[in-house]
Amino acid sequence: MEAHLVLLVVAFGAMPPYSGYAGETASIWFDERDREATLLGEKIETARAKLTASGISYEVQEFFCDFPWAPDLLGQRAMYADMTIIGSEMTADEDLRGFAIDGVLFHSPTPALIVPKDSSPVWPPRTVMIAWDAGQEAADAVHKALDILKAAERVHVAMVDPVALPGLQGEEPGADIATYLARQGVNVTVDVIASGKRSADEALQRHGVDISADLIVMGAYGHSRMRERIFGGVTRAMLEHAKLPIFLGR
C-alpha cells in the first residue's frame, strides 16, 4: 500500500503497591518494572529486525505505561495515523482490547482495524460486509472506510431484522445507504438477514462467513460505553467472537 507504519510495541506496567510492607513490596515492584522494561526492549529489537528485512517504510516506538493512562496515550499516538491496527494478541485479551479500542475511537478521530486471533487479513479486502443499522456510528464507519469500499469488488450492506419505519431504517431499509455508495462508484448489494433464534452478532458473523467477506465494517457502541460494558451489546459480542477482521468507526 506504500504506507508508513508506526509500530507501537506495548507493555503495561503494574501499579505501585499499597500495603503495610512498603519497603519489601516496593522492591518487588521495582524488580518487576525492570523485568517488563527489559522484555519490552527485546521485543522492540525483534520487531525492528523483521521490519528492516521487509523493506517497508517504518518506525518503531515503545509504549510503556500504567493501565489507567493507556487510552489517553494511545489516542495521542492514533491522532497522527490514518488507521490504527489492533493486532491479534491484544485483541485476544479483553482488558487490553478495551483499552486499545477506547483509546483509538474515543481519544482520536482515527478508525480501528481489529484483527482477531487466527485471522489472516486480506488487504485490500475484495469482499466487504457493512453491519448497517442506520445509526450515526455505522454511518461514521462507512464514511471512514469509503476508500476501502470503493476499491472492493463487492460490498454487502447487511441488516438484521430491519424495521421499515420513517425515522429508523426508512420505508425501504438499506436503500438510502446503498444509493449513496452506488453514487460513489461502489458495487453494492443489500442483504436483509432474519435472525431467527440467533443474536444479532451471531447472524452477522454467520452471514460474513457465508458471503466470504474479507472485512466487516461497523460502528462501535450504539449505546453509552458504560452501558455496553455492563450489559454487553452487539459491538462487544462481535469483538469477543470475531472470526473476520473488523473495521470500527464511531
Coordinates of C-alpha atoms in Angstrom, one line a residue:
M1 CA 0.0 0.0 0.0
E2 CA 3.1 2.2 0.1
A3 CA 2.1 3.3 3.6
H4 CA 4.3 4.3 6.5
L5 CA 4.0 2.0 9.5
V6 CA 4.4 3.3 13.1
L7 CA 4.6 0.2 15.2
L8 CA 3.9 0.6 18.9
V9 CA 5.4 -2.2 21.0
V10 CA 3.2 -2.2 24.1
A11 CA 3.8 -3.1 27.7
F12 CA 1.6 -2.2 30.6
G13 CA 3.3 -1.8 34.0
A14 CA 1.9 -3.0 37.3
M15 CA 0.5 -0.3 39.5
P16 CA 2.6 0.8 42.6
P17 CA 1.9 -1.4 45.6
Y18 CA -0.1 -0.1 48.6
S19 CA 0.5 -2.2 51.7
G20 CA 1.8 -2.1 55.2
Y21 CA 5.1 -3.7 54.0
A22 CA 6.1 -0.8 51.8
G23 CA 9.8 -1.4 51.6
E24 CA 9.6 -5.1 50.7
T25 CA 6.7 -4.7 48.2
A26 CA 8.3 -1.6 46.6
S27 CA 11.4 -3.6 46.0
I28 CA 9.4 -6.4 44.3
W29 CA 7.6 -3.8 42.2
F30 CA 10.8 -2.1 41.0
D31 CA 12.2 -5.5 40.1
E32 CA 9.0 -6.3 38.1
R33 CA 9.1 -3.0 36.3
D34 CA 12.8 -3.6 35.4
R35 CA 11.9 -7.0 34.0
E36 CA 9.0 -5.6 32.0
A37 CA 11.2 -2.9 30.6
T38 CA 13.9 -5.4 29.6
L39 CA 11.3 -7.6 27.9
L40 CA 9.9 -4.6 26.0
G41 CA 13.4 -3.7 24.8
E42 CA 13.9 -7.3 23.5
K43 CA 10.5 -7.2 21.6
I44 CA 11.4 -3.8 20.1
E45 CA 14.7 -5.2 18.7
T46 CA 13.0 -8.3 17.3
A47 CA 10.3 -6.1 15.6
R48 CA 12.9 -3.7 14.2
A49 CA 14.9 -6.5 12.7
K50 CA 11.8 -8.0 11.0
L51 CA 10.7 -4.7 9.6
T52 CA 14.1 -3.8 8.3
A53 CA 14.2 -7.0 6.4
S54 CA 10.7 -6.3 4.9
G55 CA 11.8 -3.1 3.2
I56 CA 8.7 -1.1 4.1
S57 CA 8.8 2.5 5.5
Y58 CA 8.5 2.2 9.3
E59 CA 9.4 3.4 12.7
V60 CA 9.2 1.5 16.0
Q61 CA 8.1 3.2 19.2
E62 CA 8.0 1.8 22.7
F63 CA 4.8 2.2 24.7
F64 CA 5.2 1.5 28.4
C65 CA 2.6 2.9 30.8
D66 CA 0.3 2.1 33.6
F67 CA -3.2 0.8 32.8
P68 CA -5.2 3.9 33.7
W69 CA -3.3 6.2 31.3
A70 CA -3.4 3.8 28.3
P71 CA -6.5 5.2 26.4
D72 CA -5.2 8.8 26.6
L73 CA -1.7 7.9 25.5
L74 CA -2.9 5.5 22.7
G75 CA -5.3 8.2 21.5
Q76 CA -2.5 10.7 21.3
R77 CA -0.5 8.4 19.0
A78 CA -3.6 7.4 16.9
M79 CA -4.3 11.1 16.1
Y80 CA -1.4 11.1 13.6
A81 CA -2.4 8.0 11.7
D82 CA -5.0 7.1 9.0
M83 CA -5.9 3.9 10.7
T84 CA -4.8 2.0 13.9
I85 CA -4.4 -1.8 13.6
I86 CA -5.0 -3.7 16.8
G87 CA -3.2 -7.0 16.5
S88 CA -4.5 -10.4 17.4
E89 CA -2.5 -10.8 20.6
M90 CA -4.0 -7.6 22.0
T91 CA -7.5 -8.4 20.6
A92 CA -7.5 -11.8 22.4
D93 CA -7.1 -10.0 25.8
E94 CA -10.4 -8.5 26.9
D95 CA -8.7 -5.8 29.1
L96 CA -6.1 -4.8 26.6
R97 CA -8.6 -4.8 23.7
G98 CA -10.9 -2.5 25.7
F99 CA -8.1 0.0 26.5
A100 CA -6.9 0.0 22.9
I101 CA -10.4 0.5 21.3
D102 CA -11.3 3.2 23.9
G103 CA -8.0 5.0 23.1
V104 CA -8.3 4.9 19.4
L105 CA -12.0 5.6 18.9
F106 CA -12.8 7.9 21.8
H107 CA -9.5 9.8 22.2
S108 CA -8.8 10.3 18.5
P109 CA -10.7 10.7 15.2
T110 CA -9.0 7.6 13.8
P111 CA -10.8 4.3 12.9
A112 CA -9.5 1.0 14.2
L113 CA -8.9 -2.3 12.3
I114 CA -9.4 -5.2 14.7
V115 CA -7.5 -8.4 13.8
P116 CA -8.9 -11.5 15.6
K117 CA -6.9 -14.4 16.7
D118 CA -6.0 -16.9 13.9
S119 CA -7.1 -14.5 11.2
S120 CA -5.1 -13.7 8.1
P121 CA -6.3 -10.3 6.8
V122 CA -6.7 -9.9 3.0
W123 CA -5.7 -6.4 2.1
P124 CA -7.1 -4.6 0.3
P125 CA -10.3 -6.6 1.0
R126 CA -12.1 -7.9 -2.1
T127 CA -15.5 -8.5 -0.3
V128 CA -16.7 -6.2 2.5
M129 CA -19.8 -6.6 4.7
I130 CA -21.2 -3.5 6.3
A131 CA -23.2 -4.1 9.5
W132 CA -25.8 -1.5 9.0
D133 CA -28.5 -0.2 11.4
A134 CA -28.9 3.4 10.0
G135 CA -27.3 4.8 13.2
Q136 CA -24.7 7.6 13.3
E137 CA -22.0 5.2 14.4
A138 CA -22.5 3.0 11.4
A139 CA -22.6 6.0 9.1
D140 CA -19.3 7.2 10.6
A141 CA -17.7 3.9 9.9
V142 CA -18.9 3.8 6.3
H143 CA -17.5 7.3 5.6
K144 CA -14.2 6.5 7.2
A145 CA -14.0 3.2 5.2
L146 CA -15.1 4.8 1.9
D147 CA -11.7 4.4 0.1
I148 CA -11.7 0.7 1.1
L149 CA -15.3 0.2 -0.1
K150 CA -14.5 1.9 -3.4
A151 CA -11.6 -0.5 -4.0
A152 CA -13.5 -3.6 -3.1
E153 CA -15.0 -5.9 -5.7
R154 CA -18.2 -6.5 -3.7
V155 CA -19.8 -4.6 -0.8
H156 CA -22.8 -6.1 1.1
V157 CA -25.0 -3.8 3.3
A158 CA -26.2 -6.4 5.9
M159 CA -29.2 -5.7 8.2
V160 CA -30.6 -8.0 10.8
D161 CA -34.4 -7.8 11.2
P162 CA -34.7 -4.2 9.9
V163 CA -37.8 -2.2 10.8
A164 CA -39.3 -0.3 7.9
L165 CA -40.4 2.9 9.7
P166 CA -39.7 6.6 9.0
G167 CA -37.0 7.8 11.3
L168 CA -35.4 4.4 11.6
Q169 CA -34.4 2.4 8.5
G170 CA -36.8 4.2 6.2
E171 CA -39.6 2.7 4.2
E172 CA -37.1 0.5 2.3
P173 CA -34.3 -0.4 4.8
G174 CA -30.8 -0.1 3.3
A175 CA -31.9 1.8 0.2
D176 CA -30.5 5.2 1.2
I177 CA -27.0 3.9 2.1
A178 CA -26.9 1.7 -1.0
T179 CA -27.8 4.7 -3.2
Y180 CA -25.1 6.8 -1.6
L181 CA -22.5 4.1 -2.0
A182 CA -23.5 3.4 -5.6
R183 CA -23.1 7.1 -6.4
Q184 CA -19.5 6.8 -5.0
G185 CA -18.8 4.0 -7.5
V186 CA -19.2 1.2 -5.0
N187 CA -20.5 -2.2 -6.2
V188 CA -23.1 -2.6 -3.5
T189 CA -26.0 -5.0 -2.7
V190 CA -28.4 -5.0 0.3
D191 CA -28.8 -8.2 2.3
V192 CA -31.7 -8.5 4.8
I193 CA -31.0 -11.2 7.4
A194 CA -33.6 -12.9 9.5
S195 CA -32.1 -13.6 12.9
G196 CA -34.4 -16.5 13.8
K197 CA -33.3 -17.7 17.2
R198 CA -29.8 -16.2 16.8
S199 CA -28.5 -13.0 18.4
A200 CA -27.7 -10.1 16.0
D201 CA -24.0 -10.6 16.3
E202 CA -24.3 -14.3 15.6
A203 CA -26.4 -13.6 12.5
L204 CA -23.9 -11.0 11.2
Q205 CA -20.8 -13.2 11.8
R206 CA -22.5 -16.2 10.1
H207 CA -23.5 -14.0 7.1
G208 CA -20.0 -12.6 6.8
V209 CA -18.6 -16.2 6.5
D210 CA -21.4 -17.2 4.1
I211 CA -20.6 -14.4 1.6
S212 CA -16.8 -15.0 2.1
A213 CA -16.3 -11.5 3.4
D214 CA -12.7 -10.3 4.0
L215 CA -13.7 -7.5 6.3
I216 CA -16.7 -6.3 8.4
V217 CA -17.3 -2.5 8.6
M218 CA -19.4 -1.4 11.6
G219 CA -19.9 1.4 14.0
A220 CA -19.0 1.0 17.7
Y221 CA -21.1 1.4 20.8
G222 CA -24.6 2.4 19.8
H223 CA -25.3 2.9 23.5
S224 CA -23.1 4.5 26.0
R225 CA -19.8 2.7 26.6
M226 CA -20.6 2.2 30.2
R227 CA -23.9 0.5 29.3
E228 CA -22.1 -1.6 26.7
R229 CA -19.6 -2.8 29.3
I230 CA -22.3 -3.7 31.9
F231 CA -25.0 -5.2 29.7
G232 CA -22.9 -6.3 26.6
G233 CA -24.2 -5.3 23.2
V234 CA -23.6 -6.1 19.6
T235 CA -20.3 -4.3 19.5
R236 CA -18.8 -6.2 22.4
A237 CA -20.2 -9.5 21.2
M238 CA -18.9 -9.0 17.7
L239 CA -15.4 -8.3 19.1
E240 CA -15.4 -11.2 21.5
H241 CA -16.4 -13.7 18.9
A242 CA -14.8 -12.2 15.8
K243 CA -13.8 -14.5 13.1
L244 CA -13.2 -11.8 10.5
P245 CA -11.2 -8.6 10.7
I246 CA -13.4 -5.7 11.8
F247 CA -13.1 -2.0 10.7
L248 CA -14.5 0.1 13.5
G249 CA -15.7 3.7 13.5
R250 CA -17.8 5.5 16.0

